[in-house]
Short mmCIF file of C-alpha atoms in Angstrom, two decimals:
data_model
loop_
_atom_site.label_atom_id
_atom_site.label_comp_id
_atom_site.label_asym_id
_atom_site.label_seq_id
_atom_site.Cartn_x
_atom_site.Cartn_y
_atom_site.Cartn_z
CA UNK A 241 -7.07 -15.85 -7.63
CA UNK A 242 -8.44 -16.25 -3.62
CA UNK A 243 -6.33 -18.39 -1.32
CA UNK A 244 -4.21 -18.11 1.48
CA UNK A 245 -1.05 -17.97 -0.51
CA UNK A 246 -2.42 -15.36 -2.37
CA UNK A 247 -3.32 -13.05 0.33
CA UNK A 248 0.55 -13.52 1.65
CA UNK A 249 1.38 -12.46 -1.52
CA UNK A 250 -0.93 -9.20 -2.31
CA UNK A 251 0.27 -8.67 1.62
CA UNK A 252 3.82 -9.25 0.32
CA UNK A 253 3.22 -6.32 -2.35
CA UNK A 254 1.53 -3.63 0.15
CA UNK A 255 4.57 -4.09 2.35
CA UNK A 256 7.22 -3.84 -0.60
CA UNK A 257 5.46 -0.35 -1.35
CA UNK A 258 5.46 0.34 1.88
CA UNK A 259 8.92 0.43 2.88
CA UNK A 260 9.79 1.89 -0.67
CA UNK A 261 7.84 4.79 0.06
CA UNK A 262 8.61 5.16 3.38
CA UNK A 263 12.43 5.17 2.18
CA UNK A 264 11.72 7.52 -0.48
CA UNK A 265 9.48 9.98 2.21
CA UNK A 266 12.45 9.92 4.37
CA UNK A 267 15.08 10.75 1.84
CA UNK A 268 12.22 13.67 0.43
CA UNK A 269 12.04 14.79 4.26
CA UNK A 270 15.98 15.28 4.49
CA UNK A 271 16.52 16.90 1.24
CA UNK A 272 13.50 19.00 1.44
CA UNK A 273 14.77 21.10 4.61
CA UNK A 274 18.60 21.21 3.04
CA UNK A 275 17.14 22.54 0.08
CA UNK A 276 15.00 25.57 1.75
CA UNK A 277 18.19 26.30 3.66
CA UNK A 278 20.29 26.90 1.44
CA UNK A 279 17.53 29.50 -0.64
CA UNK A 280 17.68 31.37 2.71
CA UNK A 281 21.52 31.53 3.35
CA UNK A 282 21.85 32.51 -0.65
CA UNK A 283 19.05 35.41 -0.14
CA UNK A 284 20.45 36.30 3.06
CA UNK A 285 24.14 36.77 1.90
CA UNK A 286 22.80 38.41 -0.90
CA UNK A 287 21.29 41.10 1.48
CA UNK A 288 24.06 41.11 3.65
CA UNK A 289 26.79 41.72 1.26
CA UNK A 290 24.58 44.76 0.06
CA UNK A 291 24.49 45.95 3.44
CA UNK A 292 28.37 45.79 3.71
CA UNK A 293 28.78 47.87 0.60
CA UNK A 294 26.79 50.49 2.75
CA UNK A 295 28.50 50.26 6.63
CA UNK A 296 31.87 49.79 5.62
CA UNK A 297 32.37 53.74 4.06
CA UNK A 298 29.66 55.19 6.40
CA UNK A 299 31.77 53.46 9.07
CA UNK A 300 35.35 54.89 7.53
CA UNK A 301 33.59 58.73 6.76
CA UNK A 302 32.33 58.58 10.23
CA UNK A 303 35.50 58.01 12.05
CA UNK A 304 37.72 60.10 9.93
CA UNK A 305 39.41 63.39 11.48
CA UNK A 306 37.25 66.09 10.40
CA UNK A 307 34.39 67.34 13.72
CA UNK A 308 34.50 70.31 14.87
CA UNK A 309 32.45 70.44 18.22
CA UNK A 310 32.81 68.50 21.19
CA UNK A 311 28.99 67.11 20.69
CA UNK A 312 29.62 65.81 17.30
CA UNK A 313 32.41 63.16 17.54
CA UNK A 314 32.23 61.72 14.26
CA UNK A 315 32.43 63.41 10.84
CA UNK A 316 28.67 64.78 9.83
CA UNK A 317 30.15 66.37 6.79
CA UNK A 318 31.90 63.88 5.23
CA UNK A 319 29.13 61.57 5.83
CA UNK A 320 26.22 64.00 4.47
CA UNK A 321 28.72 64.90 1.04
CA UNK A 322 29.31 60.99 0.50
CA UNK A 323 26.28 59.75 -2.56
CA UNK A 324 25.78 57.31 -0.30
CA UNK A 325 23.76 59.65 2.34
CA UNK A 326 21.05 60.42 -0.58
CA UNK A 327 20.71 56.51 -1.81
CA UNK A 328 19.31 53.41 -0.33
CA UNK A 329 19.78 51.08 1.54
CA UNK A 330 19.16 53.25 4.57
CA UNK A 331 21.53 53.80 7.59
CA UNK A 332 22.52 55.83 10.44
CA UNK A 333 25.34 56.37 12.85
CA UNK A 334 23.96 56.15 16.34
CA UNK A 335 25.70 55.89 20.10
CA UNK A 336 24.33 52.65 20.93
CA UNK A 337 25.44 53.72 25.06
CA UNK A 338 28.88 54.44 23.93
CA UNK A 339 30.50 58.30 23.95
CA UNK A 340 27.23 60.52 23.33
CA UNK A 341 27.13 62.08 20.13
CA UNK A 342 24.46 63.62 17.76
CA UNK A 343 22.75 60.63 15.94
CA UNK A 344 22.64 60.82 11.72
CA UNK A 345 20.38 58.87 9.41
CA UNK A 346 20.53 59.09 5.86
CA UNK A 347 18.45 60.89 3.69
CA UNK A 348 15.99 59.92 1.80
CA UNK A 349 14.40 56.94 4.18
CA UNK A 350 13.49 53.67 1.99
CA UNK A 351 11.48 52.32 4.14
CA UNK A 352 10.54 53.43 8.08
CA UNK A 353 12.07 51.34 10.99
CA UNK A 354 11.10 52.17 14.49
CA UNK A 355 13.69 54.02 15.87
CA UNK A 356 14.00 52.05 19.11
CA UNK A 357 14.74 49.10 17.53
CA UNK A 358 17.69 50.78 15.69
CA UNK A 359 18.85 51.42 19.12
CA UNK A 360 18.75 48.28 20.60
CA UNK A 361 20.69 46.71 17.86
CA UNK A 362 23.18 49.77 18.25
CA UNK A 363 23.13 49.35 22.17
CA UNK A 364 24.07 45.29 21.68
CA UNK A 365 26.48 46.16 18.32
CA UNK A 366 28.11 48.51 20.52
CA UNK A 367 28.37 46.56 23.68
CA UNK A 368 29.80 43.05 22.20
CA UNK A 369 31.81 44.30 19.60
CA UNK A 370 31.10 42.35 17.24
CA UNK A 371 29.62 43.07 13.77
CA UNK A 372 25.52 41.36 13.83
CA UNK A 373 23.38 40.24 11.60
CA UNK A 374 19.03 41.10 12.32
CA UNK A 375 15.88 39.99 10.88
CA UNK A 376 13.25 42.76 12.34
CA UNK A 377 9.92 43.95 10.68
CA UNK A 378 9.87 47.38 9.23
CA UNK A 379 6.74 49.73 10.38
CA UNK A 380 4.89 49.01 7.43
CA UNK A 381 5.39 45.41 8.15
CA UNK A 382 7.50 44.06 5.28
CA UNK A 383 10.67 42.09 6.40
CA UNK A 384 13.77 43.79 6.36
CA UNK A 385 17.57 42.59 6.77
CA UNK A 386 19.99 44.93 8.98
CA UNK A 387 23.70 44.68 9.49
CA UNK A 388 25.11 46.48 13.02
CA UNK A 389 28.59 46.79 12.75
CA UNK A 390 30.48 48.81 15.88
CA UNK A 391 33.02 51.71 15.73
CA UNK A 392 35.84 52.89 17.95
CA UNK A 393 36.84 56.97 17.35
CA UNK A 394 40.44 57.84 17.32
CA UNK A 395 42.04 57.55 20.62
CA UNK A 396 39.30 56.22 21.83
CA UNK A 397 39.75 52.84 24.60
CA UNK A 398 36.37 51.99 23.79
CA UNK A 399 33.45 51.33 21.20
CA UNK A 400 31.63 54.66 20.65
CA UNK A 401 28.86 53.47 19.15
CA UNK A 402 27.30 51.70 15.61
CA UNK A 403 26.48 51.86 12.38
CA UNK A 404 23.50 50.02 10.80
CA UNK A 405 22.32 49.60 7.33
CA UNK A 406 18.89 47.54 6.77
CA UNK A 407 17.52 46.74 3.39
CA UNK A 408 13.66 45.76 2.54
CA UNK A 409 13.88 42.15 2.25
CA UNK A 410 9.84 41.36 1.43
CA UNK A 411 10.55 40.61 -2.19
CA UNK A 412 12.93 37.40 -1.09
CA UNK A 413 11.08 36.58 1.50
CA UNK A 414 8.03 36.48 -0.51
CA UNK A 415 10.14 33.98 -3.06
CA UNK A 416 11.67 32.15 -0.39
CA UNK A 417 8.12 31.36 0.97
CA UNK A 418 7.27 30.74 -2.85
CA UNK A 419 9.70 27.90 -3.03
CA UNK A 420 8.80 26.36 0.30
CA UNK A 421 5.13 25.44 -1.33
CA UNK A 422 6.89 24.49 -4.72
CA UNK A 423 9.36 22.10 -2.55
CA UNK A 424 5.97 21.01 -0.14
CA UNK A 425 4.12 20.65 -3.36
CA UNK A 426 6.88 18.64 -5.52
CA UNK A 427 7.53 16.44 -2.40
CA UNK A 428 4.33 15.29 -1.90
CA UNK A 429 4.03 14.70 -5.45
CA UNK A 430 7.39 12.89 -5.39
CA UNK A 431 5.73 11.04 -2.91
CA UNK A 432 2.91 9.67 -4.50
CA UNK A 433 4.42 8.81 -7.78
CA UNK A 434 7.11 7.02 -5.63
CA UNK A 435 4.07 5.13 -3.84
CA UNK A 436 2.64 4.41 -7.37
CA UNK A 437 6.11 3.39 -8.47
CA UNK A 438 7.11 0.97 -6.39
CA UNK A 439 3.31 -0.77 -6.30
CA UNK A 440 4.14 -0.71 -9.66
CA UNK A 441 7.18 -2.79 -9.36
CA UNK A 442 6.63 -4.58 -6.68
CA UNK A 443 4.03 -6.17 -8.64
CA UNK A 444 6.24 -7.05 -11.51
CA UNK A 445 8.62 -8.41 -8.80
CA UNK A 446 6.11 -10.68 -7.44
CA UNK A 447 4.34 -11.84 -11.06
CA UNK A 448 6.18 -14.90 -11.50
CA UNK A 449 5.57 -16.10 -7.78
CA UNK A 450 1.73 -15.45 -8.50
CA UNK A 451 1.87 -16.87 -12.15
CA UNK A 452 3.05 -20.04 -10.32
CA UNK A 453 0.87 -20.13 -7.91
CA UNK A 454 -2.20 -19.34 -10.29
CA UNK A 455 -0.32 -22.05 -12.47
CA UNK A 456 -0.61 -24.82 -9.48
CA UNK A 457 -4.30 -23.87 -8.22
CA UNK A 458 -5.39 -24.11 -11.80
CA UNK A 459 -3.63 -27.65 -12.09
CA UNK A 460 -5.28 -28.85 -9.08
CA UNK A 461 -8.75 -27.44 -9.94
CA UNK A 462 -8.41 -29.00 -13.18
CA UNK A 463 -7.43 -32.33 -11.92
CA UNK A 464 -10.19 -32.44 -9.40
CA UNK A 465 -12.70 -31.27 -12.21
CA UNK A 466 -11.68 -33.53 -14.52
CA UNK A 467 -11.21 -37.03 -12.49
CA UNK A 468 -14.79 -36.04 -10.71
CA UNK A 469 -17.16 -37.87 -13.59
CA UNK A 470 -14.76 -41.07 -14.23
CA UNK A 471 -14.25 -41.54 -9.84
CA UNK A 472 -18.09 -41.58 -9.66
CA UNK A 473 -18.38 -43.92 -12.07
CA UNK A 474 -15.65 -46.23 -10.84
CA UNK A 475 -17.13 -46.10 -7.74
CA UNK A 476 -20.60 -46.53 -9.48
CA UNK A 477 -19.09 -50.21 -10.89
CA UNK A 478 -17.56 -51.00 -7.93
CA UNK A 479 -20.43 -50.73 -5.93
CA UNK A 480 -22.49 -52.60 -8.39
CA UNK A 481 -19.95 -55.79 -8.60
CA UNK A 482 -20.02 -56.01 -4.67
CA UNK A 483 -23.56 -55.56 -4.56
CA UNK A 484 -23.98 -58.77 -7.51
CA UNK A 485 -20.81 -60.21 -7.88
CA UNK A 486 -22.49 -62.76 -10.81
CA UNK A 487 -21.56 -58.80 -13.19
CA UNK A 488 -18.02 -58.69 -11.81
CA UNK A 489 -17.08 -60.22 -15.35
CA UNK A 490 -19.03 -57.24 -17.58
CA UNK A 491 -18.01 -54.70 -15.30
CA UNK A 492 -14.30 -55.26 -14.86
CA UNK A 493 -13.39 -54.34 -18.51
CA UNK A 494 -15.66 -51.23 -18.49
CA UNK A 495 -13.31 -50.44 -14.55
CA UNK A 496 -10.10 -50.52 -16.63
CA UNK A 497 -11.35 -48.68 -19.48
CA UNK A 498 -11.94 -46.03 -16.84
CA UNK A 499 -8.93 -46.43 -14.90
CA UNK A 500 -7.37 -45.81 -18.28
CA UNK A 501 -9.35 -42.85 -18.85
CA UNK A 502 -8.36 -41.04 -15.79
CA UNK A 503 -4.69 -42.29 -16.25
CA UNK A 504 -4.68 -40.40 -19.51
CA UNK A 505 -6.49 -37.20 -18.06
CA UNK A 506 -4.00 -37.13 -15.13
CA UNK A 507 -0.81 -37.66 -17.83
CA UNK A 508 -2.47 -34.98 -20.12
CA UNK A 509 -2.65 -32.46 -16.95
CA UNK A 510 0.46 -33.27 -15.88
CA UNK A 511 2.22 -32.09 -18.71
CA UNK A 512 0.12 -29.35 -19.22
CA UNK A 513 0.99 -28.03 -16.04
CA UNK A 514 4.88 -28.37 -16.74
CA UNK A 515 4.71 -26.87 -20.04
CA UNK A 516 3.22 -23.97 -18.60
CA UNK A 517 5.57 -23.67 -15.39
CA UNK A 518 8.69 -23.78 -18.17
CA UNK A 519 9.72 -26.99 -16.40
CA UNK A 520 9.82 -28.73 -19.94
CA UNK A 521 9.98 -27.75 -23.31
CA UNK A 522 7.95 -28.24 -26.27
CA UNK A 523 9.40 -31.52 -28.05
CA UNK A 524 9.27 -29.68 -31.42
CA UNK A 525 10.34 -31.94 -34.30
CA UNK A 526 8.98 -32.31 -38.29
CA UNK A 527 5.49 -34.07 -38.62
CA UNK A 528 3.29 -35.47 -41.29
CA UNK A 529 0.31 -34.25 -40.06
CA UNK A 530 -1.86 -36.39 -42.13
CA UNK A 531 0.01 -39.76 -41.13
CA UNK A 532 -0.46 -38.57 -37.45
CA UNK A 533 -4.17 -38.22 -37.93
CA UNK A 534 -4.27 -41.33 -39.26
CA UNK A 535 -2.89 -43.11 -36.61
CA UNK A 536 -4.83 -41.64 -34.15
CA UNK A 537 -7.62 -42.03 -36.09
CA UNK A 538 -7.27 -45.61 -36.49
CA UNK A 539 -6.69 -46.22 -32.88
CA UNK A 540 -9.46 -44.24 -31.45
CA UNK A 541 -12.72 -46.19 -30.46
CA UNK A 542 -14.87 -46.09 -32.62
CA UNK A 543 -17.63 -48.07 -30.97
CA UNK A 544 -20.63 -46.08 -31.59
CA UNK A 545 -19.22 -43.73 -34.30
CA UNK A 546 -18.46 -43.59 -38.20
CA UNK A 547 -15.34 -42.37 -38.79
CA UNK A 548 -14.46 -41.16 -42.42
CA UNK A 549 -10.97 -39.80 -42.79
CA UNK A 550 -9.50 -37.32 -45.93
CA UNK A 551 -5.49 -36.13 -46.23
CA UNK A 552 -3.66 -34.68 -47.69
CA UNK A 553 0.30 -34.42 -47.39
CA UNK A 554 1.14 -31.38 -44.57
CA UNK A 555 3.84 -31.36 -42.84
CA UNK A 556 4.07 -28.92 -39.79
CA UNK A 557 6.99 -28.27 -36.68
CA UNK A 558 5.29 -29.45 -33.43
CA UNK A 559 4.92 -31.89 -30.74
CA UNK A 560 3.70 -34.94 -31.54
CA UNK A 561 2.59 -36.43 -28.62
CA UNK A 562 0.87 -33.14 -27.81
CA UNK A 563 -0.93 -33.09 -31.05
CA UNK A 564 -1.77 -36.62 -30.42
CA UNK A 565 -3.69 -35.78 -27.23
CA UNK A 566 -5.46 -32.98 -28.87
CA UNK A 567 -6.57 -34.49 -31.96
CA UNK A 568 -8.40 -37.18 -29.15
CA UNK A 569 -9.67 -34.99 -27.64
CA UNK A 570 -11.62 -33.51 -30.67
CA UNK A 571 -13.21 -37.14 -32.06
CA UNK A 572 -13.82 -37.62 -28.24
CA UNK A 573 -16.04 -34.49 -28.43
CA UNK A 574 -17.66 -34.99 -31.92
CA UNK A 575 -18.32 -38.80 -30.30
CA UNK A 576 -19.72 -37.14 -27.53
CA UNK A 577 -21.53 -34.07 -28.78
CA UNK A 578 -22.26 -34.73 -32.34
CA UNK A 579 -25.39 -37.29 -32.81
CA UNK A 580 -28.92 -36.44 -33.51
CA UNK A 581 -31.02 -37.33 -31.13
CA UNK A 582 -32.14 -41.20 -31.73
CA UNK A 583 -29.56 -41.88 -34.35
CA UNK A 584 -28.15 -44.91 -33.66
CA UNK A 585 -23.97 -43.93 -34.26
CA UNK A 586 -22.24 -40.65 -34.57
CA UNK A 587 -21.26 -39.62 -38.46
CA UNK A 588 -17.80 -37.64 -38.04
CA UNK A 589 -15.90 -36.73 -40.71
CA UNK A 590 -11.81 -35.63 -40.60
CA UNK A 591 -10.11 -33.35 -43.07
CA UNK A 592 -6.74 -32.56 -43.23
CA UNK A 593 -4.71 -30.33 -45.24
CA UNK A 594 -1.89 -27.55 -45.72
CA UNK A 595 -1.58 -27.30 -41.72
CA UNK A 596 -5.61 -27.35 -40.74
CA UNK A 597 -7.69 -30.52 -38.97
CA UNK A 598 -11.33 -29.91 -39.45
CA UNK A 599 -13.38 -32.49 -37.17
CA UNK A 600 -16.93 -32.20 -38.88
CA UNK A 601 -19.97 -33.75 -37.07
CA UNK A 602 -23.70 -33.93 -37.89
CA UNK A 603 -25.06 -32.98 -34.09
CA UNK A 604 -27.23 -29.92 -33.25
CA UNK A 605 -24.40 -27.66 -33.62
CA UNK A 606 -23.00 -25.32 -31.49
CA UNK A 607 -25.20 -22.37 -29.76
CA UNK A 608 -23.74 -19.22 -30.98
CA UNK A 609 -24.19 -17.58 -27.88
CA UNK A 610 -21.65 -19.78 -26.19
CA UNK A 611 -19.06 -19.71 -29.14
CA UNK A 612 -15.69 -19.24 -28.06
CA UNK A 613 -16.57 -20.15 -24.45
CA UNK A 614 -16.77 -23.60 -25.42
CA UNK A 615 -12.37 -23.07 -24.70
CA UNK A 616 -12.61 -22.20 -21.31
CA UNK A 617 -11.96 -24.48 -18.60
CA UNK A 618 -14.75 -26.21 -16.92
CA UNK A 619 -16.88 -24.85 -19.70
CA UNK A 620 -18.35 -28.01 -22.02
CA UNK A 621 -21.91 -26.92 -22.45
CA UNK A 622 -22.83 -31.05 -22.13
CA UNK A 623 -22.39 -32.26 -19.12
CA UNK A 624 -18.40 -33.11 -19.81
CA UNK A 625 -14.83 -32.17 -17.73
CA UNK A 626 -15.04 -28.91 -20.02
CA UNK A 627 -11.27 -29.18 -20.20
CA UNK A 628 -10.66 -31.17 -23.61
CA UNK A 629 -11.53 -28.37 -25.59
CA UNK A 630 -9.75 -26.17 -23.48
CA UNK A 631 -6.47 -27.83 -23.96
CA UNK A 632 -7.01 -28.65 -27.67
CA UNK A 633 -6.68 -24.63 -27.97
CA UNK A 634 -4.07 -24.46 -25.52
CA UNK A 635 -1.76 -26.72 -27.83
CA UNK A 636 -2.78 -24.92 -31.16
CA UNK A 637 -1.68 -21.63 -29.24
CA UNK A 638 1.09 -23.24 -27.67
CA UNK A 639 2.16 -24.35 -31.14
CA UNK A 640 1.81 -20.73 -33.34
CA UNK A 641 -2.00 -21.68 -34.17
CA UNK A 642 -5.47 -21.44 -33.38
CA UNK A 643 -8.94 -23.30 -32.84
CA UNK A 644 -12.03 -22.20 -34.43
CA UNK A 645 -15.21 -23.27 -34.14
CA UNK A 646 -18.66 -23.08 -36.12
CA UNK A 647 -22.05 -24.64 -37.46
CA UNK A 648 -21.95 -26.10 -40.97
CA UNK A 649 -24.62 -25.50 -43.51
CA UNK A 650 -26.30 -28.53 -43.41
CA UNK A 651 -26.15 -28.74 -39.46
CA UNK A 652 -23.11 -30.08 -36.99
CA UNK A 653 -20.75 -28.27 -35.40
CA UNK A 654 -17.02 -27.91 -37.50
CA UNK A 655 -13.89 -27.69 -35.39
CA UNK A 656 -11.05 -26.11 -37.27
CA UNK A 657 -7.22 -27.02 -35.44
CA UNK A 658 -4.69 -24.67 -37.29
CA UNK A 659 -0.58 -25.01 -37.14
CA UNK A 660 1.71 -23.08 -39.07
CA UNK A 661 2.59 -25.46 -42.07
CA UNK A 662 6.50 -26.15 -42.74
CA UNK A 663 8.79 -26.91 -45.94
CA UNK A 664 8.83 -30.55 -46.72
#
């Protein structure tokens, strides 16, 4: 379908999935971050609470009474008996600019810090007071987590210096960087299938607005394609009566046949058109198929044609007026499309039974190549609207059935109309 209002519409769907992935992106983009936090806080307090298991008795061995010389303020011994000196995490005791004393690290070492950032942190642990937190990078460069946490000896009016654990922290920090490219990864994904999604939908949400406007432009095509060949030929006649106005009495009765003609075509569109759009429903009722084939039968034209007509009692659930207009529009075919060249009237012949109309001509027959296209619109293969045939299969679908089509033996094409038959 091309067309202004069709662009709008295909427009219409590449903004809807626009903003719905945009939404989605933005809602990704403030998760996403929240979510990588949080993995770092956990993994951090992990760390830091197994620091604290290590500064809090180093801190309480070092400060108890127990030194012995006036260079070593705080307690080697107890420190150097505890398990903790011989285990890791690692630590040491050091005077961070405080009251000079011996520094102690534990023994063995886990993993190799330089020593002058141990005393930095000590120096700043020592001068604020306060118990700090560090990410540094060991010697061997793997990331490690240390805790300084400041002391006061007894009697003492100010901090003496620090103790400070650190732990290895590459293994986390490896997984935390693992989950950053599994978030990345799963957000972009997210991302896309969102995109995909909401195309997706948006194009459901917009299906009935295109239906109907595929539903209109087809209605209008149709009407121009079918009114084109009875307009030229009502302007053919009128042309011809002003040109000679002594015909004006054998053409006017061959203008209102036409006028007729395109009355009906416009009428058979028409409600078509609304069937499709669900504006009206099928009038479904109980018919005797054969008695409606007759009628139509008898009323048809048959100027040019022999007609020969066989029933038998069907009775089938469907519109009548419908099946009316369809059952025309197959004897106006077989009139059109089924006489030999040079024979002087077309030969039909109409069967019905147990829910099937066969219309049964003696023409060339129908190319097998075109077959089933002979039901598309604008499609005749003679010169015709190409929309009879076309709506003849629209009703038997419309109705539960089907049209068929094929040559018989002995030459002529055979249209088969199909309803599902009904109780009597």
């Amino acid at each position: 379908m091309r067309g202004p209002a069709a662009d709008r519409l295909r427009r219409l769907r590449w903004w809807l999935t626009a903003v719905f992935t945009v939404a989605n992106t933005i809602g990704l983009l403030i998760l996403a971050p929240v979510v990588i936090r949080q993995d770092a806080q956990r993994d951090a307090a992990a760390a830091d609470s197994e620091l604290g298991v290590v500064t809090a008795p180093v801190l309480r061995l070092a400060t108890s009474s127990g030194s012995s010389t006036t260079t070593d303020l705080i307690n080697t011994a107890a420190i150097t008996q505890d398990p903790l000196y011989g285990r890791c995490p690692d630590f040491a005791v050091l005077p961070g600019g405080g009251t000079p004393f011996t520094p102690r690290y534990n023994v063995p070492t886990c993993i190799a810090v330089d020593p002058a950032i141990l005393n930095e942190l000590a120096t700043q642990a020592t001068a604020t007071g306060d118990v700090t937190f560090f990410d540094r990078k060991a010697t061997n460069g793997h990331a490690i987590r240390l805790k300084a946490e400041p002391f006061r000896l007894p009697e003492s009016k100010q901090n003496d210096g620090a103790v400070i654990a650190w732990l290895d922290v590459q293994d986390k920090a490896d997984g935390h960087q693992q989950l950053v490219w599994v978030v990345l990864a799963l957000c972009a994904g997210l991302i896309g299938a969102a995109a995909a999604a909401s195309y997706w939908l948006s194009g459901r949400a917009i299906r009935p607005a295109m239906a109907a406007l595929e539903q209109q432009e087809t209605l209008l095509a149709e009407t121009a394609h079918d009114l084109r060949t009875p307009v030229a030929a009502l302007r053919a006649l009128a042309e011809t009566a002003v040109r000679d106005p002594g015909q004006r009495a054998e053409l006017l009765p061959r203008t209102v046949r036409l006028a007729g003609r395109m009355g009906d075509i416009i009428d058979g569109l028409l409600v078509r058109a609304r069937l499709a759009a669900g504006v009206e429903q099928l009038a479904v009722q109980p018919v005797w198929l054969d008695q409606l084939v007759a009628g139509v039968v008898e009323d048809f034209p048959t100027e040019g044609a022999r007609i020969s007509l066989v029933t038998a009692p069907s009775m089938v659930r469907a519109d009548p007026t419908l099946l009316q207009r369809a059952i025309g529009n197959l004897l106006d075919n077989a009139l059109r499309h089924g006489r030999l060249p040079g024979a002087p009237e077309a030969i039909i012949t109409v069967t019905v039974a147990d829910g099937r109309i066969t219309v049964a001509d003696q023409g060339p027959g129908i190319d097998p190549e075109i077959g089933e296209d002979l039901f598309e619109r604008f499609n005749s293969g003679g010169g015709s609207s190409g929309l009879g045939l076309s709506i003849v299969r629209w009703v038997a679908l419309s109705h539960g059935g089907d049209l068929r089509v094929y040559n018989g033996d002995e030459g002529g094409a055979i249209f088969e109309f199909q309803l599902p038959t009904t109780q009597q």
